[in-house]
Amino acid sequence: MKDILAELKKKAAEILPEVSYFICYGSGFDLLHSAPLFVKDKGDIDRLVLNRFCIHNLTSYLPPQKWPPGWLLEPGEKIGLVLKGCDSRSVIHLLAEKAILRSRVIIIGLPCWGMIDVNKLRNRIDINRINRVEQDKESIMLFTDANEVSADIKDILYDKCINCQYPNTLISDHFIGAKKEPDKGVQPFGKVLELERMSLLERSAFWDKEFARCIRCKACRNVCPVCYCQNNCLLDTRVPHWIKERVDANSNRWYHLIRAFHLAGRCTECGECARVCPMRIPINLLAMKMNSELFELFGFRSGIDVNIKPPLMTFQLEEDKL
Amino acid sequence: MITNGKKYEGPGGNPYIPMLATVTKLYSETPNIKSLHVVLDDKEQMKHVSFEPGQVAQLSLFGSGESTFVINSSPLAKEHLQFTIMKTGEVSGAFHDLSEGAKIGLRGPLGNWFPYQHMEGKNIVLIAGGLGLAPLRPFMFYLLANRHKYKNIQLIYGARSPGDLCYSQDWTIWREHDSKVKITLTIDRDVPGWEYKVGFVPTIVKEEAPSAENTIAVTCGPPIMIKFVLQELEKLGFAPEQIYTTLERRMKCGLGLCGRCNIGPKYVCIDGPVFSLAELKALPNEL
Amino acid sequence: MPKAIMQDKLNDWLDSIASKYQLWAPQDKDGACLLSPYTPGAPVNLKCRPQLSAKKALFPQTECLLKYQYHKDKSKPEETELSISAANPNQKTVIWGIAPCDVSGISFFENVFIGAGYQDTYFKTRRSNTLIAAIACQHAESTCFCEAVGGSPVSAPDADLLLTRIDHEYVVEALTNEGATLIDEGLFTTVEEAKLNAMQQVKEAALSKLSKPFELGSLPSVADKFLKAFESPYWKEATAACLSCGICTFVCPTCYCFNITDEAQGMHGQRLRCWDACMFSTYTLEASGHNPRNIKFQRYRNRLSHKFSYLITNNNVLGCTGCGRCIKECPVGIDLRSIISHILAE
């Protein structure tokens, strides 16, 4: 991974003159976190990191509605970004939706071996005592003052990484590193199938329990790369008043279900909504379910091909698949 | 009379709870602005109601919500409290749909007021645009009732068109008060039959050029109008201490607790709505 | 004198408290650790830092302020009568097992909600009916910095009881007379000198674990520095990655902004108070469309300036307890400590 980082820094330095800023990863508040980094000056390229904690989908910052303050682009100006395989699906989908312009992004692609879910790690060890981390493609070694802890990488990867179909960036201007072979026999909708095996009552009870925890912080919506309605979102309008102000399982359910419907065939399964949830609600499963329906009906997978119109953005008078 | 500054206690000592009240009269000022007369249901309370010119109240329409409005009747009149409401959102829209006799709630008075004592012995220029006359209306009543304490009074009032001018029944009377009360009316664009000034309020301020000498200027209206009026006043030699304005912010509690109406450390709901330009200049620039 | 209780007796103790009080205790809930209403026998988790602070027990996310009812008399259809009644949340409550940083959060609320200004009747009622059992914190996380903002992980002067874990036992100190009434004699043992010494040692060890990311200086000087940094271009840089979500405000033990809305059901309904977040753009959006804090750096700047400047100016209190939740839960890794350090140094 170190060699890829060196190559990434080199490439970033190369394209920096062509872009207004370059979105990548920098170090986070501890060794088990990284954070999105916005680079404008060449001097900041040294702050780039690439490790098993670069989970954030940087596509979230691409729709013009979500450009950061002071980082607004003038017509013709470009954004550069580094993009993992899973996240590249969001870019492809935004292009298919014509929400962003291809000519305004320069993408550095790379292979990915999966990112580590710190919450899974937290359940195994006291992560606050870790003071050194060594990582490579296959394993991770964590060191505390007293001893060394190693973890089987499969046990601590994000669920989406265990089920990764697209380890290499699908759309890029520059690809660094050697492509990784995708795992075989991946079940992209595995978790959805698990839920579907529940009886209706069990499933309803499962979601009631999850929705009861939701605090409506709107992080799931705000981080979502394809949620770019901003203040026109159903959650923010008072007239009409779609969602009650009251925060309880019932009104939370409406928020999440309506949102899931808006994501049907649009969700690119990056899992950011579930990752950011401070109440640890697996909210990505709702949109995943919608996607699985669209896959069954239309054979459609979002964010794979720029030229395929998402099924819910078009219609035929005689729809042969319905 | 109207020495106030008391906190709103609320029924049972709970300042979130409104006093019940009835809308006794409701009429249109302009196509999207209505005035309403409100009387507290508790007759004893109504007898002792007192507020200062510039203070606001929270009106409740239970089921729709609560919104802040300036009390714009005369602080000397006790028959009713008047409010004027422009139809903009959920709550204001619901108020427009009320009929006379409707039951509402009122919390107030809240906030500060025009420091009229400090203005005694001075000329007063009031500059308002559109519904910006609402906070100045009770002040004007106060000034006219205490006419001997103040020198020349001028009101420069403008709106988009003649139909957008509020309180015509008032300024037609104020005009006749005495020779040293001057009312200058203006509309943005000329229409047939209009016999007063034409032009934006800041332009008319420049034209009228009130002297800054021993004068206090008070301006209320849309933010963009206030911005240019302030520029004109400064050109005329008004110091920041001589200029007052009222601020509008989204408010909820009116008690300085819900957090949203702050400008730096000041809350518009309890430290305002009246601020001198000197005070505003000392605050972070976040209007 | 302090008393001690064995770990395996904790549930018995809690069951006894729960028979007289509404009881909040930290518990694991589906992958999240939450301060939740206790049901007898439920396992509690004293080693976790609950995702949400203890403020929710005294300042619920959704709270009824009043109920209203319109009445119509069929014989006089043109007339409508209205009655309202204020909510009175006076249930006897115990908040159990919270860290000193969360107790500081409650003290902060007292300053703002029942201080010199308008009194928040609802918080006041809840607070005066609530006892707090805190636990000395021996689990500093990499995001903790309570000492840097004037707190301590092992003392909670505003609590009624203070628990300190020593191996499989908890030493319980009563800090108030009301707190002492919670100590159920049958379950507790007396504490010998040796155990008191052990307790002191545990507390001292916890103190030495904490890092201090910045030197704050006097409160007025902090307020001044933040005010002077208002126009700093740094705010834009520091908040580039911010998603404008409500996590930092909702998990914060001192964020108290709220919204008031009515919820109608035909002829009756409620006026609700719900948590709001100054990080939402709709928070300050006016009916006219104007928004004084339209851009996210303005909102973030206001949030931090409120905590580190405006509250000092108005209430002589700092709006941060150093619990670190906003750092730990921020989806994009915005670290408040580095921003404070930067502003203090600017």
CSV table of C-alpha atoms in Angstrom, one decimal, chain C residues 22-346:
chain,number,residue,atom,x,y,z
C,22,GLN,CA,-37.8,6.4,36.8
C,23,LEU,CA,-34.3,5.1,36.3
C,24,TRP,CA,-31.9,5.8,33.5
C,25,ALA,CA,-28.8,3.6,33.1
C,26,PRO,CA,-26.3,2.9,30.3
C,27,GLN,CA,-27.2,-0.2,28.4
C,28,ASP,CA,-26.2,-1.9,25.1
C,29,LYS,CA,-28.8,-1.7,22.5
C,30,ASP,CA,-28.2,-3.4,19.2
C,31,GLY,CA,-24.6,-2.3,18.6
C,32,ALA,CA,-25.1,1.1,20.3
C,33,CYS,CA,-24.6,2.0,23.9
C,34,LEU,CA,-27.4,4.1,25.2
C,35,LEU,CA,-28.5,5.8,28.4
C,36,SER,CA,-32.0,4.2,28.5
C,37,PRO,CA,-34.9,3.6,30.8
C,38,TYR,CA,-33.9,0.7,33.0
C,39,THR,CA,-36.1,-2.4,33.1
C,40,PRO,CA,-35.6,-4.7,36.1
C,41,GLY,CA,-32.8,-7.2,35.5
C,42,ALA,CA,-31.5,-5.6,32.3
C,43,PRO,CA,-27.7,-5.8,32.0
C,44,VAL,CA,-26.0,-2.4,32.4
C,45,ASN,CA,-22.8,-1.3,30.8
C,46,LEU,CA,-20.6,0.9,32.9
C,47,LYS,CA,-17.6,0.7,30.6
C,48,CYS,CA,-19.1,2.3,27.6
C,49,ARG,CA,-19.5,6.0,26.8
C,50,PRO,CA,-23.2,6.2,25.7
C,51,GLN,CA,-23.6,7.5,22.2
C,52,LEU,CA,-25.9,10.3,23.5
C,53,SER,CA,-25.1,12.3,26.6
C,54,ALA,CA,-27.3,12.4,29.7
C,55,LYS,CA,-29.0,15.6,28.6
C,56,LYS,CA,-31.7,13.5,27.0
C,57,ALA,CA,-33.0,12.5,30.4
C,58,LEU,CA,-33.6,16.1,31.4
C,59,PHE,CA,-34.1,17.7,28.0
C,60,PRO,CA,-35.8,15.0,25.9
C,61,GLN,CA,-35.4,15.1,22.2
C,62,THR,CA,-39.2,15.4,21.9
C,63,GLU,CA,-41.1,17.0,24.7
C,64,CYS,CA,-44.7,18.2,25.1
C,65,LEU,CA,-44.9,21.8,26.3
C,66,LEU,CA,-48.6,22.1,26.4
C,67,LYS,CA,-51.8,20.4,25.2
C,68,TYR,CA,-54.6,22.4,23.7
C,69,GLN,CA,-58.2,21.5,23.0
C,70,TYR,CA,-60.8,23.4,21.0
C,71,HIS,CA,-64.4,22.9,22.1
C,72,LYS,CA,-67.5,23.5,20.1
C,73,ASP,CA,-71.0,23.9,21.5
C,74,LYS,CA,-73.4,22.5,18.9
C,75,SER,CA,-76.1,25.1,19.8
C,76,LYS,CA,-73.6,27.9,19.1
C,77,PRO,CA,-71.7,26.7,16.0
C,78,GLU,CA,-70.2,30.1,15.3
C,79,GLU,CA,-68.3,30.1,18.6
C,80,THR,CA,-65.2,28.1,19.5
C,81,GLU,CA,-63.8,27.8,23.0
C,82,LEU,CA,-60.1,26.9,23.7
C,83,SER,CA,-58.4,25.5,26.7
C,84,ILE,CA,-54.7,24.7,27.2
C,85,SER,CA,-52.8,22.9,29.9
C,86,ALA,CA,-49.0,22.9,30.5
C,87,ALA,CA,-47.1,19.7,30.8
C,88,ASN,CA,-45.7,19.0,34.2
C,89,PRO,CA,-42.9,16.4,33.9
C,90,ASN,CA,-42.4,15.9,37.7
C,91,GLN,CA,-41.6,12.2,37.7
C,92,LYS,CA,-39.1,11.2,40.4
C,93,THR,CA,-36.0,10.2,38.4
C,94,VAL,CA,-32.5,8.8,38.9
C,95,ILE,CA,-29.8,9.1,36.3
C,96,TRP,CA,-27.4,6.3,37.1
C,97,GLY,CA,-23.9,5.4,35.9
C,98,ILE,CA,-23.0,8.5,33.9
C,99,ALA,CA,-19.5,9.9,33.6
C,100,PRO,CA,-18.4,13.2,35.2
C,101,CYS,CA,-18.3,14.9,31.8
C,102,ASP,CA,-22.0,14.2,31.5
C,103,VAL,CA,-22.7,15.6,35.0
C,104,SER,CA,-20.9,18.7,33.9
C,105,GLY,CA,-23.2,18.8,31.0
C,106,ILE,CA,-26.2,18.9,33.4
C,107,SER,CA,-24.6,21.6,35.5
C,108,PHE,CA,-24.1,23.6,32.2
C,109,PHE,CA,-27.8,23.2,31.5
C,110,GLU,CA,-28.6,24.5,35.0
C,111,ASN,CA,-26.6,27.7,34.2
C,112,VAL,CA,-28.3,28.3,30.9
C,113,PHE,CA,-31.9,27.1,31.5
C,114,ILE,CA,-32.4,28.0,35.2
C,115,GLY,CA,-29.8,30.8,35.6
C,116,ALA,CA,-30.3,34.5,35.5
C,117,GLY,CA,-32.4,34.7,32.4
C,118,TYR,CA,-35.8,33.3,31.6
C,119,GLN,CA,-36.4,30.0,33.5
C,120,ASP,CA,-37.1,26.9,31.5
C,121,THR,CA,-40.0,25.5,33.6
C,122,TYR,CA,-39.7,22.0,32.1
C,123,PHE,CA,-36.0,21.5,32.7
C,124,LYS,CA,-36.4,23.1,36.2
C,125,THR,CA,-39.2,20.6,37.1
C,126,ARG,CA,-37.2,17.6,35.8
C,127,ARG,CA,-34.0,18.7,37.4
C,128,SER,CA,-35.5,19.3,40.8
C,129,ASN,CA,-37.0,15.8,40.7
C,130,THR,CA,-33.8,14.1,39.6
C,131,LEU,CA,-30.9,12.5,41.5
C,132,ILE,CA,-27.6,11.7,39.7
C,133,ALA,CA,-25.4,8.7,40.4
C,134,ALA,CA,-22.1,9.3,38.6
C,135,ILE,CA,-19.2,6.9,38.1
C,136,ALA,CA,-15.6,7.9,38.1
C,137,CYS,CA,-14.3,7.4,34.6
C,138,GLN,CA,-11.5,4.9,34.1
C,139,HIS,CA,-12.1,4.5,30.4
C,140,ALA,CA,-10.6,7.6,28.8
C,141,GLU,CA,-11.0,7.3,25.0
C,142,SER,CA,-8.7,8.7,22.4
C,143,THR,CA,-11.2,11.5,22.0
C,144,CYS,CA,-11.5,12.5,25.7
C,145,PHE,CA,-10.2,15.9,26.9
C,146,CYS,CA,-12.3,16.8,29.9
C,147,GLU,CA,-9.3,18.1,31.9
C,148,ALA,CA,-8.4,20.6,29.1
C,149,VAL,CA,-11.8,22.3,29.6
C,150,GLY,CA,-11.7,22.4,33.3
C,151,GLY,CA,-13.3,19.0,34.1
C,152,SER,CA,-12.1,15.9,35.8
C,153,PRO,CA,-12.7,12.2,34.9
C,154,VAL,CA,-13.0,11.2,38.6
C,155,SER,CA,-15.0,13.9,40.4
C,156,ALA,CA,-18.5,15.1,39.9
C,157,PRO,CA,-19.4,17.7,42.5
C,158,ASP,CA,-22.9,18.2,41.2
C,159,ALA,CA,-23.8,14.5,41.4
C,160,ASP,CA,-25.6,13.0,44.4
C,161,LEU,CA,-23.6,9.8,44.4
C,162,LEU,CA,-20.2,8.9,43.0
C,163,LEU,CA,-19.3,5.3,42.2
C,164,THR,CA,-15.7,4.2,41.8
C,165,ARG,CA,-15.0,0.7,40.4
C,166,ILE,CA,-12.3,-1.3,42.1
C,167,ASP,CA,-12.0,-4.7,40.5
C,168,HIS,CA,-15.4,-6.4,40.9
C,169,GLU,CA,-16.6,-3.9,43.5
C,170,TYR,CA,-18.0,-0.4,43.5
C,171,VAL,CA,-17.3,2.1,46.2
C,172,VAL,CA,-20.2,4.5,46.5
C,173,GLU,CA,-19.7,8.0,48.0
C,174,ALA,CA,-22.9,9.9,48.9
C,175,LEU,CA,-22.3,13.6,47.9
C,176,THR,CA,-25.7,14.7,49.1
C,177,ASN,CA,-28.3,13.7,51.7
C,178,GLU,CA,-30.8,12.8,49.0
C,179,GLY,CA,-28.0,10.7,47.3
C,180,ALA,CA,-27.5,8.8,50.6
C,181,THR,CA,-31.2,7.7,50.6
C,182,LEU,CA,-30.5,5.7,47.5
C,183,ILE,CA,-28.0,3.5,49.2
C,184,ASP,CA,-29.9,0.3,50.1
C,185,GLU,CA,-28.3,-0.9,53.4
C,186,GLY,CA,-28.9,-4.6,52.8
C,187,LEU,CA,-26.8,-4.6,49.6
C,188,PHE,CA,-23.9,-2.6,50.7
C,189,THR,CA,-20.9,-3.3,52.9
C,190,THR,CA,-18.9,-0.8,54.9
C,191,VAL,CA,-15.6,0.3,53.5
C,192,GLU,CA,-12.2,-0.1,55.2
C,193,GLU,CA,-9.4,2.3,55.1
C,194,ALA,CA,-7.5,0.1,52.6
C,195,LYS,CA,-10.3,0.2,50.2
C,196,LEU,CA,-10.5,4.0,50.5
C,197,ASN,CA,-6.8,4.1,49.6
C,198,ALA,CA,-7.4,1.8,46.7
C,199,MET,CA,-10.2,4.2,45.5
C,200,GLN,CA,-7.8,7.1,45.7
C,201,GLN,CA,-5.2,5.2,43.7
C,202,VAL,CA,-7.8,4.3,41.0
C,203,LYS,CA,-8.7,7.9,40.7
C,204,GLU,CA,-5.2,9.1,40.4
C,205,ALA,CA,-4.4,6.6,37.8
C,206,ALA,CA,-7.4,7.8,35.7
C,207,LEU,CA,-6.1,11.3,35.9
C,208,SER,CA,-2.7,10.5,34.6
C,209,LYS,CA,-4.2,8.8,31.5
C,210,LEU,CA,-5.6,11.9,30.0
C,211,SER,CA,-3.9,14.0,27.3
C,212,LYS,CA,-4.3,17.7,27.2
C,213,PRO,CA,-4.5,18.9,23.6
C,214,PHE,CA,-4.4,22.6,24.4
C,215,GLU,CA,-4.0,25.1,27.2
C,216,LEU,CA,-7.2,27.1,27.4
C,217,GLY,CA,-6.2,30.1,29.5
C,218,SER,CA,-8.7,32.3,31.3
C,219,LEU,CA,-12.3,32.2,30.1
C,220,PRO,CA,-12.5,35.8,29.1
C,221,SER,CA,-9.3,35.5,27.0
C,222,VAL,CA,-10.8,32.5,25.2
C,223,ALA,CA,-14.0,34.4,24.5
C,224,ASP,CA,-12.0,37.2,23.2
C,225,LYS,CA,-9.8,35.0,20.9
C,226,PHE,CA,-12.8,33.4,19.4
C,227,LEU,CA,-14.5,36.7,18.8
C,228,LYS,CA,-11.4,38.0,17.1
C,229,ALA,CA,-11.1,34.9,14.9
C,230,PHE,CA,-14.6,35.5,13.6
C,231,GLU,CA,-13.4,36.7,10.2
C,232,SER,CA,-10.6,34.1,10.0
C,233,PRO,CA,-10.3,32.3,6.7
C,234,TYR,CA,-9.5,29.2,8.8
C,235,TRP,CA,-13.2,28.4,9.4
C,236,LYS,CA,-13.7,27.7,5.7
C,237,GLU,CA,-10.7,25.5,5.6
C,238,ALA,CA,-11.5,23.6,8.8
C,239,THR,CA,-15.1,22.8,7.7
C,240,ALA,CA,-14.5,21.8,4.1
C,241,ALA,CA,-15.5,18.2,4.8
C,242,CYS,CA,-18.4,19.0,7.1
C,243,LEU,CA,-21.7,17.4,6.0
C,244,SER,CA,-23.9,19.9,7.9
C,245,CYS,CA,-25.5,17.0,9.7
C,246,GLY,CA,-26.7,17.1,13.3
C,247,ILE,CA,-24.5,14.5,14.8
C,248,CYS,CA,-22.1,16.8,16.7
C,249,THR,CA,-25.0,18.8,18.2
C,250,PHE,CA,-27.2,15.9,19.0
C,251,VAL,CA,-24.5,13.9,20.8
C,252,CYS,CA,-23.2,17.0,22.6
C,253,PRO,CA,-24.0,17.3,26.4
C,254,THR,CA,-24.2,21.1,26.2
C,255,CYS,CA,-26.0,21.8,22.8
C,256,TYR,CA,-29.4,22.9,23.8
C,257,CYS,CA,-30.9,24.6,20.7
C,258,PHE,CA,-34.5,23.6,20.1
C,259,ASN,CA,-37.5,24.1,17.9
C,260,ILE,CA,-41.1,24.6,18.9
C,261,THR,CA,-43.9,23.3,16.7
C,262,ASP,CA,-47.5,22.3,17.0
C,263,GLU,CA,-48.8,18.8,16.2
C,264,ALA,CA,-52.5,18.9,15.6
C,265,GLN,CA,-54.9,16.0,15.7
C,266,GLY,CA,-58.3,17.4,14.8
C,267,MET,CA,-59.7,19.6,17.5
C,268,HIS,CA,-56.8,18.9,19.9
C,269,GLY,CA,-53.1,18.7,19.8
C,270,GLN,CA,-49.8,19.4,21.5
C,271,ARG,CA,-47.1,22.0,21.3
C,272,LEU,CA,-43.8,20.2,21.1
C,273,ARG,CA,-40.3,21.1,21.8
C,274,CYS,CA,-37.7,19.1,19.8
C,275,TRP,CA,-34.0,19.2,19.6
C,276,ASP,CA,-32.8,21.4,16.7
C,277,ALA,CA,-29.2,21.8,15.4
C,278,CYS,CA,-27.5,25.0,14.5
C,279,MET,CA,-25.6,22.9,11.8
C,280,PHE,CA,-28.8,22.5,9.8
C,281,SER,CA,-29.2,25.2,7.2
C,282,THR,CA,-32.9,25.4,7.9
C,283,TYR,CA,-32.3,26.4,11.5
C,284,THR,CA,-31.9,30.1,10.7
C,285,LEU,CA,-33.8,30.1,7.4
C,286,GLU,CA,-36.3,32.9,7.5
C,287,ALA,CA,-39.7,32.9,5.9
C,288,SER,CA,-38.5,35.5,3.5
C,289,GLY,CA,-35.8,33.1,2.2
C,290,HIS,CA,-33.0,35.1,3.8
C,291,ASN,CA,-30.6,33.0,5.9
C,292,PRO,CA,-28.0,34.7,8.0
C,293,ARG,CA,-26.0,31.5,8.3
C,294,ASN,CA,-26.5,30.0,4.9
C,295,ILE,CA,-23.1,28.5,4.4
C,296,LYS,CA,-21.8,25.7,6.6
C,297,PHE,CA,-18.6,27.4,7.8
C,298,GLN,CA,-20.8,30.1,9.2
C,299,ARG,CA,-22.9,27.6,11.1
C,300,TYR,CA,-19.8,25.7,12.4
C,301,ARG,CA,-18.2,29.0,13.4
C,302,ASN,CA,-21.3,30.0,15.2
C,303,ARG,CA,-21.5,26.6,17.0
C,304,LEU,CA,-17.9,26.9,18.3
C,305,SER,CA,-18.1,30.6,19.0
C,306,HIS,CA,-21.2,30.0,21.0
C,307,LYS,CA,-19.5,27.4,23.1
C,308,PHE,CA,-16.2,29.2,23.5
C,309,SER,CA,-17.1,32.8,23.4
C,310,TYR,CA,-20.8,33.9,23.6
C,311,LEU,CA,-21.6,31.6,26.5
C,312,ILE,CA,-18.6,32.9,28.4
C,313,THR,CA,-19.7,36.5,27.7
C,314,ASN,CA,-23.4,35.9,28.7
C,315,ASN,CA,-23.2,33.1,31.3
C,316,ASN,CA,-19.6,32.9,32.3
C,317,VAL,CA,-19.5,29.3,31.4
C,318,LEU,CA,-17.8,27.2,28.8
C,319,GLY,CA,-20.0,25.2,26.5
C,320,CYS,CA,-17.8,22.1,26.3
C,321,THR,CA,-17.3,19.3,28.8
C,322,GLY,CA,-14.5,17.5,26.8
C,323,CYS,CA,-16.5,14.3,26.4
C,324,GLY,CA,-15.2,14.0,22.8
C,325,ARG,CA,-18.4,12.6,21.4
C,326,CYS,CA,-18.5,15.1,18.5
C,327,ILE,CA,-15.0,14.0,17.5
C,328,LYS,CA,-15.7,10.3,17.8
C,329,GLU,CA,-19.0,10.4,16.0
C,330,CYS,CA,-18.2,13.0,13.3
C,331,PRO,CA,-18.6,11.1,10.0
C,332,VAL,CA,-15.8,13.1,8.3
C,333,GLY,CA,-13.3,13.3,11.2
C,334,ILE,CA,-13.6,17.0,12.1
C,335,ASP,CA,-11.6,17.3,15.3
C,336,LEU,CA,-12.8,20.1,17.6
C,337,ARG,CA,-9.6,19.9,19.6
C,338,SER,CA,-7.4,20.9,16.6
C,339,ILE,CA,-9.8,23.7,15.7
C,340,ILE,CA,-9.7,25.1,19.3
C,341,SER,CA,-5.9,24.8,19.3
C,342,HIS,CA,-5.7,26.7,16.0
C,343,ILE,CA,-8.1,29.5,17.1
C,344,LEU,CA,-6.3,29.9,20.5
C,345,ALA,CA,-3.0,30.2,18.6
C,346,GLU,CA,-4.2,32.5,15.9
